[in-house]
Each structure stands twice: as structure tokens, then as C-alpha cells.
Tab-separated table of C-alpha atoms in Angstrom:
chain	number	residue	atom	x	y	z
A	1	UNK	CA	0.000	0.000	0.000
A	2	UNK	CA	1.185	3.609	-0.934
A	3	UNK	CA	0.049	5.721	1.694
A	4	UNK	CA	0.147	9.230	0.349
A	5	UNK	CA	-0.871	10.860	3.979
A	6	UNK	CA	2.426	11.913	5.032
A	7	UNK	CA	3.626	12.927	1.282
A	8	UNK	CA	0.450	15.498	0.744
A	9	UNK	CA	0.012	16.990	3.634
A	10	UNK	CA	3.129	16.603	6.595
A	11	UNK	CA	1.137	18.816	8.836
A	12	UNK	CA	-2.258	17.614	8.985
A	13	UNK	CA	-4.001	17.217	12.158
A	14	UNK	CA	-5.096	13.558	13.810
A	15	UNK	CA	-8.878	14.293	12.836
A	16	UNK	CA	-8.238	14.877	8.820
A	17	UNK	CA	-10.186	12.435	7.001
A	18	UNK	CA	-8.779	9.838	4.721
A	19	UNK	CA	-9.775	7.458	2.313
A	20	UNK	CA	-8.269	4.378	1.015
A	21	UNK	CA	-8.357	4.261	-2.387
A	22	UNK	CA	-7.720	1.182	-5.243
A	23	UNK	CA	-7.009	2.732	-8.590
A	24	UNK	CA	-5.243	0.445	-11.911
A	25	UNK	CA	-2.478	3.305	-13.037
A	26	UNK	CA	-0.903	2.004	-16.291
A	27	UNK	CA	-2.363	-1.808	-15.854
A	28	UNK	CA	-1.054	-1.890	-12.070
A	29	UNK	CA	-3.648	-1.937	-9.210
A	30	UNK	CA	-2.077	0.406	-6.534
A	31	UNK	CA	-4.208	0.790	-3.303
A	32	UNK	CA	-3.654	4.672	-1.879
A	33	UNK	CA	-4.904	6.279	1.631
A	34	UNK	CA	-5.748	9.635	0.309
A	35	UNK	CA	-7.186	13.049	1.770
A	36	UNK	CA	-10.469	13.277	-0.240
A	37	UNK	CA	-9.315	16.481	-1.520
A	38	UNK	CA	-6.367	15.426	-2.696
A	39	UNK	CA	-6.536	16.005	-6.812
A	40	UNK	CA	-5.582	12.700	-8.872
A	41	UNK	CA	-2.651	14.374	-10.368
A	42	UNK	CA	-0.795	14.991	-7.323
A	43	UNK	CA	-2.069	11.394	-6.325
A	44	UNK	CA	0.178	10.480	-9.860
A	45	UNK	CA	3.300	12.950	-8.972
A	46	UNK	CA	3.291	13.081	-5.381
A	47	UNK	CA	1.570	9.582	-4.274
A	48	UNK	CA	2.896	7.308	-7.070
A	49	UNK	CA	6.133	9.337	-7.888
A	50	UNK	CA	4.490	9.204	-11.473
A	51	UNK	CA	5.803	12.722	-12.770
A	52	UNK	CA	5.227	12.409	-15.872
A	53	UNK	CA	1.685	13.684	-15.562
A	54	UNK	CA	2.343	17.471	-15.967
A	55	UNK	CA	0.453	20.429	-13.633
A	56	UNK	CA	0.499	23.361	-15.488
A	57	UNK	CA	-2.535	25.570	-14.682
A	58	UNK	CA	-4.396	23.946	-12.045
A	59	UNK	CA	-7.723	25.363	-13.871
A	60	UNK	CA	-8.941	22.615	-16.565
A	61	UNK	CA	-7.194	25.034	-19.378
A	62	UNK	CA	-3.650	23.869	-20.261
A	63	UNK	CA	-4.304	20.054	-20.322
A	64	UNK	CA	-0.671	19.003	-19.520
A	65	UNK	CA	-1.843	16.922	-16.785
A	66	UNK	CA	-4.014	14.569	-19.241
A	67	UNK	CA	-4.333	11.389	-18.240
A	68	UNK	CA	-7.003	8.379	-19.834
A	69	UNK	CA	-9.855	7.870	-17.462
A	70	UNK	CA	-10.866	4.245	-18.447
A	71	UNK	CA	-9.754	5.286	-22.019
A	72	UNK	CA	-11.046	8.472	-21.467
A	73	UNK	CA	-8.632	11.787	-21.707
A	74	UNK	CA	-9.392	14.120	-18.763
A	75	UNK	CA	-7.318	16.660	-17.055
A	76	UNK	CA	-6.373	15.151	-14.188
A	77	UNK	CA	-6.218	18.459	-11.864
A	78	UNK	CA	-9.788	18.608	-11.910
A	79	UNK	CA	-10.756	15.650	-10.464
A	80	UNK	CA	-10.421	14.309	-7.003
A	81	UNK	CA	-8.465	10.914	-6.203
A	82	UNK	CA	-10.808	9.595	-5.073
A	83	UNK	CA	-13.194	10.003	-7.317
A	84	UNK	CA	-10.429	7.407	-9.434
A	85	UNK	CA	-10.936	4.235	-7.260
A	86	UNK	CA	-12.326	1.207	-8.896
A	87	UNK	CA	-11.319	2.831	-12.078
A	88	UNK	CA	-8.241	2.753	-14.985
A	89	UNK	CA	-5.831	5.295	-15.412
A	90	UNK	CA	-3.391	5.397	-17.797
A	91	UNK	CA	-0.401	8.009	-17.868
A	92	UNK	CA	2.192	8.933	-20.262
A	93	UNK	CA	4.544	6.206	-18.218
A	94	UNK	CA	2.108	3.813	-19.705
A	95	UNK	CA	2.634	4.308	-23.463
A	96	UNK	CA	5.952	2.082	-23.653
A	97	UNK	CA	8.517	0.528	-21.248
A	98	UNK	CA	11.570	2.243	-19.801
A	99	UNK	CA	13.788	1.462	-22.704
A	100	UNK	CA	11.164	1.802	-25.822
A	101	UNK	CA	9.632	4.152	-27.142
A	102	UNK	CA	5.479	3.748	-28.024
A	103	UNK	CA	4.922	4.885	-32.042
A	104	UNK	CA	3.431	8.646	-30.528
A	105	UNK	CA	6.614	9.022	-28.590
A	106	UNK	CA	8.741	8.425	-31.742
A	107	UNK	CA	6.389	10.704	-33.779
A	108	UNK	CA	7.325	13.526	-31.340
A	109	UNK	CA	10.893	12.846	-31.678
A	110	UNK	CA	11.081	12.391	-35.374
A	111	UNK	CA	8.876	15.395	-36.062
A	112	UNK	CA	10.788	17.831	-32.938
A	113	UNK	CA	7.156	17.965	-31.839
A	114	UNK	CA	8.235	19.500	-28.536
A	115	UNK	CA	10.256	22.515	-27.638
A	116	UNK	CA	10.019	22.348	-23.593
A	117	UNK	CA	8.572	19.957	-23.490
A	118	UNK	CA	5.975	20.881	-20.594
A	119	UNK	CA	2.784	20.227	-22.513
A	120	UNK	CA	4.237	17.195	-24.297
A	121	UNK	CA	2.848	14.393	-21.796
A	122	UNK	CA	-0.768	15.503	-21.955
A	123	UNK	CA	-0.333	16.339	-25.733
A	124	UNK	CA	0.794	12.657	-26.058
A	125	UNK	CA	-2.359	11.356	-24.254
A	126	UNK	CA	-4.702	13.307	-25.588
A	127	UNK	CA	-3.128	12.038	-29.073
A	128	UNK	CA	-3.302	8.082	-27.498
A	129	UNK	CA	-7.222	8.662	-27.385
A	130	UNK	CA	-7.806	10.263	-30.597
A	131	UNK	CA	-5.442	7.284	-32.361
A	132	UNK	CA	-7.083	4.900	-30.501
A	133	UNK	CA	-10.212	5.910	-31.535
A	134	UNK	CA	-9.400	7.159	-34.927
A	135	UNK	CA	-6.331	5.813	-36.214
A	136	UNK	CA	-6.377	7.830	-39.668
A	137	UNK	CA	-7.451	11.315	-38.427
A	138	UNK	CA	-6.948	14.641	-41.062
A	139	UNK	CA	-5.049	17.540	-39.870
A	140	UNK	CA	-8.409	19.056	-39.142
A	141	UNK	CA	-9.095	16.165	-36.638
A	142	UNK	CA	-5.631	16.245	-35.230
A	143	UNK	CA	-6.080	20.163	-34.385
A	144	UNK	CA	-9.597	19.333	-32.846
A	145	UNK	CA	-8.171	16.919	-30.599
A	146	UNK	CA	-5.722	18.826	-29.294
A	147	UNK	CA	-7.708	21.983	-28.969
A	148	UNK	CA	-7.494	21.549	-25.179
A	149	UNK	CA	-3.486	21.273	-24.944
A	150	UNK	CA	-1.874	24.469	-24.985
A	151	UNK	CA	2.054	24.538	-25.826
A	152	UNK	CA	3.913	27.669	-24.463
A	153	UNK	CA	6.388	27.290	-27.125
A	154	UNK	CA	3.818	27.510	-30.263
A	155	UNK	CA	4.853	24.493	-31.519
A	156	UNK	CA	1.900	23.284	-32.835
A	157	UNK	CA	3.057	22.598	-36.666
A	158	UNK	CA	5.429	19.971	-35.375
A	159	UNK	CA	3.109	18.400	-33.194
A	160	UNK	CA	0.584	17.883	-35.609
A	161	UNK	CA	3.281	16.482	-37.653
A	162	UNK	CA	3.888	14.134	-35.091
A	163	UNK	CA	0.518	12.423	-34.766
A	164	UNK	CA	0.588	11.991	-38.141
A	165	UNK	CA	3.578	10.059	-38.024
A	166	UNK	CA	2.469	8.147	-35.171
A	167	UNK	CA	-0.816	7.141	-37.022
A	168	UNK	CA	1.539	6.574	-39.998
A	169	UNK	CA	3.332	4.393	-38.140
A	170	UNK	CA	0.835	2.627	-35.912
A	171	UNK	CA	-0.873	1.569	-39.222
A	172	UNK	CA	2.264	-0.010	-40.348
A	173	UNK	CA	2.658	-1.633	-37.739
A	174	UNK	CA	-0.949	-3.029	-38.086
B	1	UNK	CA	-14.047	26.998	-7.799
B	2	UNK	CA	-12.667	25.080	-4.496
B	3	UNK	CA	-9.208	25.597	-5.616
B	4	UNK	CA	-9.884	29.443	-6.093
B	5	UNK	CA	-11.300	29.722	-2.819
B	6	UNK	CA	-14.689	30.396	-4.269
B	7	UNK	CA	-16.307	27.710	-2.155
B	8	UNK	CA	-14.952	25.666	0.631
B	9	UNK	CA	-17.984	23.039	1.459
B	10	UNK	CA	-17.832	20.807	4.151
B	11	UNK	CA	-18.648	18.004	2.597
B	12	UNK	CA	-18.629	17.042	-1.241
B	13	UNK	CA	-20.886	14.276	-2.677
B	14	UNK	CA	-19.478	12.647	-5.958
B	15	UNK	CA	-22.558	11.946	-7.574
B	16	UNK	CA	-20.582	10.364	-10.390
B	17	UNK	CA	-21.281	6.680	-9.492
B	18	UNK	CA	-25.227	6.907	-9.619
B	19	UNK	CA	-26.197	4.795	-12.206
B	20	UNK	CA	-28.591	4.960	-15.216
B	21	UNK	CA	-28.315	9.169	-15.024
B	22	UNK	CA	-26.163	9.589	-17.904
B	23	UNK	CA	-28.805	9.284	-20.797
B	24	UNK	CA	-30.438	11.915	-23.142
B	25	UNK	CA	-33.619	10.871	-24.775
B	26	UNK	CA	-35.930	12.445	-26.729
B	27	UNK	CA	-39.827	11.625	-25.698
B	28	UNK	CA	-42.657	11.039	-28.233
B	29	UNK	CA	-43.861	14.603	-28.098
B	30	UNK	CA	-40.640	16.100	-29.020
B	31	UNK	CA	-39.448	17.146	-25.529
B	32	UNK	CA	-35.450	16.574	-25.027
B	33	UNK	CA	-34.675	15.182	-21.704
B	34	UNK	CA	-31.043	15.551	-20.304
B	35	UNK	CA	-30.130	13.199	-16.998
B	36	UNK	CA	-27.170	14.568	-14.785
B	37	UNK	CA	-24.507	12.823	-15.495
B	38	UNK	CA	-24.905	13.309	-19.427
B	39	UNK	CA	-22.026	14.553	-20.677
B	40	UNK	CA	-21.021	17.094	-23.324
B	41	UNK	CA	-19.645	14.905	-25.239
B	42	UNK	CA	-22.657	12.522	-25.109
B	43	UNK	CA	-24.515	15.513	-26.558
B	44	UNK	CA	-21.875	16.649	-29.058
B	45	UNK	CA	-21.892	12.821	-30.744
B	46	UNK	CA	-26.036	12.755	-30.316
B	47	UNK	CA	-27.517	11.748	-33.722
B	48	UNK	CA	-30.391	12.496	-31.781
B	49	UNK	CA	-29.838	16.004	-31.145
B	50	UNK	CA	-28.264	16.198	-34.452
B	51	UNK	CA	-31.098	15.594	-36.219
B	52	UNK	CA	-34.414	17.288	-33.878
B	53	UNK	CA	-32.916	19.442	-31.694
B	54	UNK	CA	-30.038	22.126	-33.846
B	55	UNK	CA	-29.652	24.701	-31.183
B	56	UNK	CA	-28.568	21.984	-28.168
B	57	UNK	CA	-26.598	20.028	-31.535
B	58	UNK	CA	-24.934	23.634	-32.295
B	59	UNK	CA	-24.008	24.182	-29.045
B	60	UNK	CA	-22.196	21.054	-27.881
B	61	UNK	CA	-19.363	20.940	-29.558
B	62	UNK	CA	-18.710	24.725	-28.428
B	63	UNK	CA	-18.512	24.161	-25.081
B	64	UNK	CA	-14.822	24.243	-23.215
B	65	UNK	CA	-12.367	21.781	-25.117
B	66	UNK	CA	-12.822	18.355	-26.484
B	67	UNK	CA	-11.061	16.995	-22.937
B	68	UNK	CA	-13.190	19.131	-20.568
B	69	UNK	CA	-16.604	17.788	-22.527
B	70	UNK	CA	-15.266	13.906	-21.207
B	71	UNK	CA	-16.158	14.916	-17.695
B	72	UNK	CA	-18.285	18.020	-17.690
B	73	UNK	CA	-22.300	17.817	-17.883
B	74	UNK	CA	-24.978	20.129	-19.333
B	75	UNK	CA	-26.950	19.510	-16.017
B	76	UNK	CA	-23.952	20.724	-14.042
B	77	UNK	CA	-22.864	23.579	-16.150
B	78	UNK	CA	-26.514	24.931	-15.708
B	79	UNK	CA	-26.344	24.739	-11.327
B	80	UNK	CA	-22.725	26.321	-11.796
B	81	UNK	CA	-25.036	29.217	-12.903
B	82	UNK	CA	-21.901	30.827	-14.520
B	83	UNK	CA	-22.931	34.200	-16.713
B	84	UNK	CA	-20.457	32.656	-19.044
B	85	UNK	CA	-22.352	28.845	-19.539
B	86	UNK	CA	-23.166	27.924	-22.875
B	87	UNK	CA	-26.258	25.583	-22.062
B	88	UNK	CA	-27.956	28.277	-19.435
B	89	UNK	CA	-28.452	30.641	-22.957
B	90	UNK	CA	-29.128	27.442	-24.813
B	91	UNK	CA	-31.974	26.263	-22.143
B	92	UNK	CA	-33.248	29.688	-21.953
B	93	UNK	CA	-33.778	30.362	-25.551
B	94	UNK	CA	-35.620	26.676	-25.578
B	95	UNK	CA	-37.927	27.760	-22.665
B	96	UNK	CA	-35.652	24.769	-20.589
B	97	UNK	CA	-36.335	23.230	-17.090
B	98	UNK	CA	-34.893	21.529	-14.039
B	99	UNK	CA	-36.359	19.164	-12.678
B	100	UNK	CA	-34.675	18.982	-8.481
B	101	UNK	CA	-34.996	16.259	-6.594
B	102	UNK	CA	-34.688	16.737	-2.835
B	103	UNK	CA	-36.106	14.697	0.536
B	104	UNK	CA	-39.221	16.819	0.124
B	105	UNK	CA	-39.813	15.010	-3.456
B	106	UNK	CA	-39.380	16.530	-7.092
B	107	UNK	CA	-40.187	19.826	-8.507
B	108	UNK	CA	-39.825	21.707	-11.351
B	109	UNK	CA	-37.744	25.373	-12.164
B	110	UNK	CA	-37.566	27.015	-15.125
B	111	UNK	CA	-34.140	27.563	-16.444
B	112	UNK	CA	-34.807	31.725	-16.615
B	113	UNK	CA	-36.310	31.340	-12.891
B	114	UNK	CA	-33.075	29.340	-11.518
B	115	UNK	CA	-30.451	31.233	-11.581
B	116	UNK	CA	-30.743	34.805	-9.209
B	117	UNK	CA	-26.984	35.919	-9.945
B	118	UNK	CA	-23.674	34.931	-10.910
B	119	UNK	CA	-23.289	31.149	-9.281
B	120	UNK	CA	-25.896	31.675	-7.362
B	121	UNK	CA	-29.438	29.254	-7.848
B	122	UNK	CA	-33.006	29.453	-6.223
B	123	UNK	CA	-32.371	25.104	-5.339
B	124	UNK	CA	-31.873	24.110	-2.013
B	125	UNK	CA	-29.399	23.721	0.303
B	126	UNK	CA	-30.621	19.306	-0.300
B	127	UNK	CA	-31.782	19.604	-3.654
B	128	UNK	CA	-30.136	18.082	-6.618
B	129	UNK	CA	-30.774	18.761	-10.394
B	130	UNK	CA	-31.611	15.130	-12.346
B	131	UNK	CA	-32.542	16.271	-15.321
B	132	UNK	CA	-33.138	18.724	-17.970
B	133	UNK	CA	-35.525	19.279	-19.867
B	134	UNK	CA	-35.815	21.173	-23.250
B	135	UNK	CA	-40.167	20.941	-23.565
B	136	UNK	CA	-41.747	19.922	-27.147
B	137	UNK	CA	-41.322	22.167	-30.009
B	138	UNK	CA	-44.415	23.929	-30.569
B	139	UNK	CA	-43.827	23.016	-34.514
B	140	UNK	CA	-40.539	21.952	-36.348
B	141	UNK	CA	-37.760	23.753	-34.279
B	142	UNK	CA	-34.636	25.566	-35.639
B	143	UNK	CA	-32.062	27.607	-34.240
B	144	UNK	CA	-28.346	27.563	-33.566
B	145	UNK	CA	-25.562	28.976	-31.190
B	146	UNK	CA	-22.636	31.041	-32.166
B	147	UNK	CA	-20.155	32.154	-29.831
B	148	UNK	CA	-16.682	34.402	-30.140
B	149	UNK	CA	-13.937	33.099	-27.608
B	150	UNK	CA	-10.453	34.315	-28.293
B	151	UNK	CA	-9.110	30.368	-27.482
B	152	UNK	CA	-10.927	26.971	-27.250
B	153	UNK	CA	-11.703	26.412	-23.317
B	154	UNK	CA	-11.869	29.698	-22.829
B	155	UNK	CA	-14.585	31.595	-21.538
B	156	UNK	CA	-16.863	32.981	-23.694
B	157	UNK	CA	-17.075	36.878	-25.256
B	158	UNK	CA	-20.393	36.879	-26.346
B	159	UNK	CA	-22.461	33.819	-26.920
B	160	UNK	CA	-25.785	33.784	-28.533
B	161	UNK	CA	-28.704	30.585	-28.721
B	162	UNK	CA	-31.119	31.123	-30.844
B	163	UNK	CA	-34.089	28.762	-31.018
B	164	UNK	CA	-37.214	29.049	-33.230
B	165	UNK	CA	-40.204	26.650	-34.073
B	166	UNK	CA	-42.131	26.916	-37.289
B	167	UNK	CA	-45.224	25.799	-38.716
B	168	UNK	CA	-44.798	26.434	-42.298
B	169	UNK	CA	-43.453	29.896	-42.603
B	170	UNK	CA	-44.521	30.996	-39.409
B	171	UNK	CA	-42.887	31.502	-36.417
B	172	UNK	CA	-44.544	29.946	-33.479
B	173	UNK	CA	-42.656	30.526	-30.571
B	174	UNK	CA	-39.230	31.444	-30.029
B	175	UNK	CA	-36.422	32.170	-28.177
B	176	UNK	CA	-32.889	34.169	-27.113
B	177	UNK	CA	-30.275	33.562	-24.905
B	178	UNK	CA	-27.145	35.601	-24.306
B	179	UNK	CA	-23.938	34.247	-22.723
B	180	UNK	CA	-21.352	36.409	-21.311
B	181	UNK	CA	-23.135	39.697	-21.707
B	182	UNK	CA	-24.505	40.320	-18.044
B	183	UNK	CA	-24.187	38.768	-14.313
B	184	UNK	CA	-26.470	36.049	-15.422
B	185	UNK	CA	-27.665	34.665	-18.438
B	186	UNK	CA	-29.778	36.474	-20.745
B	187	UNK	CA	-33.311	36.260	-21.716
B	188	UNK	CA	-33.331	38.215	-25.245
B	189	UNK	CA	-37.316	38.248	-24.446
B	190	UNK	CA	-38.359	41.509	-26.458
B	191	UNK	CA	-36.453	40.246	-29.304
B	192	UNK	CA	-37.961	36.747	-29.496
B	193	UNK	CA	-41.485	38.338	-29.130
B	194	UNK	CA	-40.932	40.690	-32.412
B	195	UNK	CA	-40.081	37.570	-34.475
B	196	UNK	CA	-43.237	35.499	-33.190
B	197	UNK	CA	-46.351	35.357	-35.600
B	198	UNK	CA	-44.710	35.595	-38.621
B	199	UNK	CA	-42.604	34.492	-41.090
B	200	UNK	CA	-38.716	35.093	-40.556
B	201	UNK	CA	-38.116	38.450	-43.156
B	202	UNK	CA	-35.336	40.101	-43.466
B	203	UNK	CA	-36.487	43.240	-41.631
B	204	UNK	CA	-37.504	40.973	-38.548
B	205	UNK	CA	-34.326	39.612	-38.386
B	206	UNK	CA	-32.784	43.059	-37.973
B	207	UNK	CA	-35.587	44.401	-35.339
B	208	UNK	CA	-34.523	41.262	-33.380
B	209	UNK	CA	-30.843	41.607	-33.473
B	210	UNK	CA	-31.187	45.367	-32.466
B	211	UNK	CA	-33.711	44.418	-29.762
B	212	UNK	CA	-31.193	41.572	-28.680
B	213	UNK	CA	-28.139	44.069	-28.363
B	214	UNK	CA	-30.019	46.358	-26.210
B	215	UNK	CA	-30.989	43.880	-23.588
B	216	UNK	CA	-27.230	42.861	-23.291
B	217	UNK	CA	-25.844	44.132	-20.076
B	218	UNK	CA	-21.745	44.085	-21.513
B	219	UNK	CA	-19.198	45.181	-19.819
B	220	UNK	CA	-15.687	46.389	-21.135
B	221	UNK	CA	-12.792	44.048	-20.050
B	222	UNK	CA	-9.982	42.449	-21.188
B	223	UNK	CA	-12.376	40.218	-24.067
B	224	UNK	CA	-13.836	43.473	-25.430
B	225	UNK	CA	-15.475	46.415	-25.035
B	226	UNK	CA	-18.969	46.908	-23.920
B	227	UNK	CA	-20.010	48.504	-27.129
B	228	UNK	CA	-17.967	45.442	-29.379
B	229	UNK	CA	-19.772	42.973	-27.119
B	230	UNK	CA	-22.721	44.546	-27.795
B	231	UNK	CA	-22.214	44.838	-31.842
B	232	UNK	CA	-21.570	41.012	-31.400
B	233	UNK	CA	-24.784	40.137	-30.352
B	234	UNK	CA	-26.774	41.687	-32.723
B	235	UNK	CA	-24.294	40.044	-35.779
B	236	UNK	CA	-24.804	36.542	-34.203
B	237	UNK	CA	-28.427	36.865	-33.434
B	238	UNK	CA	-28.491	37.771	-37.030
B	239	UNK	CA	-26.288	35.181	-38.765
B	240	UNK	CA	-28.185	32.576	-37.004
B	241	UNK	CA	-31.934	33.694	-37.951
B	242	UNK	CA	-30.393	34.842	-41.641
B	243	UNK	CA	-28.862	30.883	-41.578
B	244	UNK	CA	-32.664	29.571	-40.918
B	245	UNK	CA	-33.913	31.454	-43.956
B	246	UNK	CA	-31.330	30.605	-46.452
B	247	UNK	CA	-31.469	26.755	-44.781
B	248	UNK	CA	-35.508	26.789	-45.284
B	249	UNK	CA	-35.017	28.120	-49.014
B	250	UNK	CA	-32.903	25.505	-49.587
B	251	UNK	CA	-35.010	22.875	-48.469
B	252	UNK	CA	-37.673	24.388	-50.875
């Protein structure tokens, strides 16, 4: 068990409520005792040491914290930890092992479809659901996807360009 | 609004894991019903709505960002009583309600009658919205919803739902809600009056869009100025109704 208690909130007082939580992050079931208020990404950075989920804004604009909520994408700074358990999550750790690179990954290195590289793990998710759902998508439907992912750096061209060649890709690979 | 400090409840209920409230249906008679846990993207993939019901279909996909409309809910959006909500002008201009459930039993609030300022509502401290409800068309409804926002997900400039039910050529009943332009949502009421009771004509369509701009309540900030704002409602209130004629001529 991960007990995030101590990690979130040193201080706290005897009488703050907790919750245990059981949440499947990237296939694994990890079991959490959580503050309800606690916000599922900071259950990811702070809880699971999972920092590839980004926080950016805090406010449901930037989407660099997107995550798939059973398949889902949803910014996960706007919803609690607890409101996770019994569910899937899957982060940008989950694309591809430690030492491989999943076909959206590659896209973004091929194509320099990241400058910072700040917005790149929610742009990368948010990508995973359209491909999974449309694995041939136009510019148009690449653009529409994304519409919730800002990138600082303007880089937008090249990350276009790099779903493409990730659906390029993914199709070869069948 | 927790994390800005706008509310700090005691307690939260996630109302997420009630089952069978996240359908949309629409009934026999025409009326579109909306259960709480419906989400925008739900609506904005409804061949339903698609098909009977173009203001609610014109709307959905306008609302915050593709990711946002995973999680979000027309029900909700309407009890966050935001000035800024999309749905609240949408469900105004239809003539919408609530139905809230509470331990007293279930009653029903017009959209225009439930929200008294900006995130503030007339429900109860125990009352829940289940569902909403957009009532029949009285005749083959029409309408749209345009709105200017200088990003996707951002808040709104000016929004404008426009909703309007024929029978033939004439105009049977319709309606006008404005998002963005006041501390609460926007019943263009004067404007949807002029256009009942007749066909849509040119001329109408202009009466309306100047009565719609002068019930906006704008005011000059970092979107726009009160006056721009204003000039905006009147061009989308007319685009919209203009769209219905040139759609109905080419139908004919």
C-alpha cells in the first residue's frame, strides 16, 4: 500500500479524514490512503512518484496533466483521487517501457514535436485517445483533438506532424 | 471553484457513481430530456440532437475543449449558474427546465427562474438537479448557437442561442439567450417576441438583433469592449436567424 498521507500533507491534524483508495495506473492496481481532496494528479506525482503527468494551470485550461480515465482523456487536476478508485488510469509512463519508445513518442521525436517539453505528456495522451479511436485522423481532426493542450512554445506545426507520423506508423505496424 | 477559494464546502458528494443518469432521450412529443450525469460529449456525438434538436446540436461541440466535454455535464454547467455557460443561454432560448430532486420530493424550475446571480441558484441547500428538460417544439424547431472566444476552453465573449419553431413559414414561438453579456444569463425576451407570428423576413431579423443588443448588459474588459460585445450580439443573433432562412429556401 502507498500511503500518500504523510507525502500530501506533513502537517495535517489527527482528525483529517482519509480514504483508502484502489485505482489500476498504467495496468497496475495500486491501493492509496488519500485526503479526499487530494486532486488525482498529485495522487500520480506526489503519491505514485508518477511525474510524468504534468500540472500546469491547475484550472482545466492547459491540459498538460491529461491522463485516460478508463480510455477516457481528462485533465487530471480537476478531479479528485478519489473520485479514481475502482477505475483505470493510464499516464504517459504507460505508453511504452523504460527502454522503448510507443509509435506517438517516436512521432514527437522524429517530427521535434516539442520545444520544452511541458505540454508534451498531456499532448501525447490526448493524441493516445484520438489514435485509438481514430487511427487515420486529417489535420483538421488532429487540431480538434488537441484543442485543449496548450504549448507555451507555439509548436503546434510539429506536433501535428507528429501524430501523423504516429498514425503513420501505428498503421504499419498493423 | 474550491481551488480558487470560491467555495470551501464541508462536505462534497461525488454523484458520479449513480447509475442509469447519464442518458439523453428524446420523448414522443418532441421534448429533449437531459439526466445529470450526461455529458457534453454525449450531446456533441447525439444523432439524436443532431437531427431534432439544432440549437442543443450547435451548441455542444462549443462548449470548453474536447477533454473538458469527457467529464463536464450540461446539467452541471446549468447549477454552476456561470454568466459565461453555454447551455444556461441554450436552455433559456428553448424555454428549458430543471427538474430537483430533494427529501421533500421533485419539482420543477424554469431555467430563466433558476439562476438569481452569478453562481448563485433558487435550489436548495438538499436539492439536486436530475434532469433537464428542453419541452416539445411547438412546430418543427430551428435555431443555432454562435459564440466568439479568443481560445478553445476559454470563456466565452459573447455567446448567442437562438431557437425558433415553425409551422410552415410561421414563427410559433421562439427564443434568445445571451452568454457572457450580463451577471447572469440572458433572456433576449423583447427580441424573441418581435419575431413570433410571422414568417422570418429580413427586416424581422434586424428588429430582433437590435432588440437583442439592447438587452445585453456588456461590460468592457480584457475580451472586449462593452459597445464590441454589444455589436456582437446583434451580428450573431443575425447570422443565425439569416442561416434559418437561407437553410428553409434551400429545403424548398
Amino acid at each position: 500500500m502507498t500511503s500518500l498521507f504523510q507525502e500530501v500533507s506533513p502537517g495535517a491534524a489527527e482528525e483529517t479524514p482519509t480514504r483508502q483508495i484502489t485505482v489500476t495506473v498504467n495496468g497496475e492496481s495500486r491501493t492509496a490512503v488519500v485526503e479526499p481532496r487530494l486532486v488525482l494528479a498529485h495522487l500520480l506525482r506526489n503519491g505514485l512518484n508518477m511525474t510524468g503527468t504534468h500540472t500546469g494551470c491547475d484550472t482545466s485550461n492547459c491540459g498538460a496533466c491529461t491522463v485516460l480515465f478508463d480510455g477516457k482523456p481528462v485533465k487530471s487536476c480537476t478531479m479528485f483521487a478519489v473520485q479514481a478508485d475502482g477505475h483505470e488510469v493510464m499516464t504517459v509512463e504507460g505508453l511504452a517501457g523504460p527502454s522503448e519508445l510507443h509509435a506517438i513518442q517516436e512521432g514527437f521525436k522524429e517530427e521535434h514535436g516539442l520545444q520544452c517539453g511541458f505540454c508534451t505528456p498531456g499532448m501525447m495522451m490526448a493524441s493516445k485517445a484520438l489514435l485509438d479511436e481514430n487511427p487515420s485522423p486529417s489535420e483538421d481532426e488532429i487540431r480538434w483533438a488537441l484543442s485543449g493542450n496548450l504549448c507555451r512554445c507555439t509548436g503546434y506545426q510539429n506536433i501535428v506532424k507528429a501524430v501523423m507520423w504516429a498514425a503513420r506508423k501505428l498503421e504499419d505496424q498493423g | 471553484m474550491i481551488k480558487l477559494r470560491f467555495a470551501s464546502p464541508e462536505m462534497l458528494v461525488d454523484i458520479n457513481e449513480i447509475p442509469d443518469l447519464g442518458y439523453h432521450r428524446i420523448d414522443a412529443d418532441g421534448s429533449v430530456h437531459v439526466g445529470a450525469l450526461c455529458r457534453h460529449a454525449d450531446l456533441e456525438r447525439s444523432s439524436l440532437l443532431a437531427t431534432r434538436q439544432p440549437t442543443m446540436a450547435a451548441a455542444a461541440p462549443l462548449v470548453a475543449d474536447p477533454i473538458v466535454r469527457n467529464r463536464g455535464t450540461l446539467v452541471g454547467s446549468l447549477c454552476h449558474a456561470d454568466p459565461q455557460g453555454d447551455w444556461a443561454s441554450v436552455m433559456v432560448s428553448l424555454d428549458g427546465l430543471v427538474v430537483a430532486q430533494g427529501p421533500r420530493g421533485r419539482r420543477t424550475i424554469a431555467v430563466k427562474e433558476l439562476v438569481h446571480g452569478p453562481f448563485q441558484t433558487t435550489l436548495a441547500y438538499d436539492e439536486v438537479v436530475v434532469e433537464a428538460i428542453a419541452p416539445a417544439p411547438k412546430g418543427a424547431p430551428a435555431g443555432g448557437y454562435l459564440k466568439l472566444e479568443r481560445r478553445v476552453g476559454d470563456f466565452a465573449t459573447v455567446g448567442v442561442a437562438v431557437s425558433v419553431d415553425r409551422t410552415g413559414d410561421e414563427v410559433t414561438r421562439a427564443g434568445i439567450g445571451l452568454t457572457g453579456v450580463g451577471g447572469s444569463t440572458i433572456s433576449a425576451d423583447d427580441a424573441a417576441q418581435l419575431l413570433v407570428g410571422g414568417p422570418l423576413t429580413s427586416d424581422a431579423i434586424g428588429e430582433a438583433a437590435a432588440l437583442a443588443a439592447q438587452a445585453a448588459q456588456p461590460r468592457t474588459d480584457h475580451r472586449g469592449s462593452a459597445s464590441y460585445k454589444r455589436h456582437l450580439v446583434s451580428v450573431f443573433t443575425s447570422r443565425i436567424l439569416t442561416g434559418l432562412i437561407r437553410s428553409q429556401e434551400e429545403a424548398a
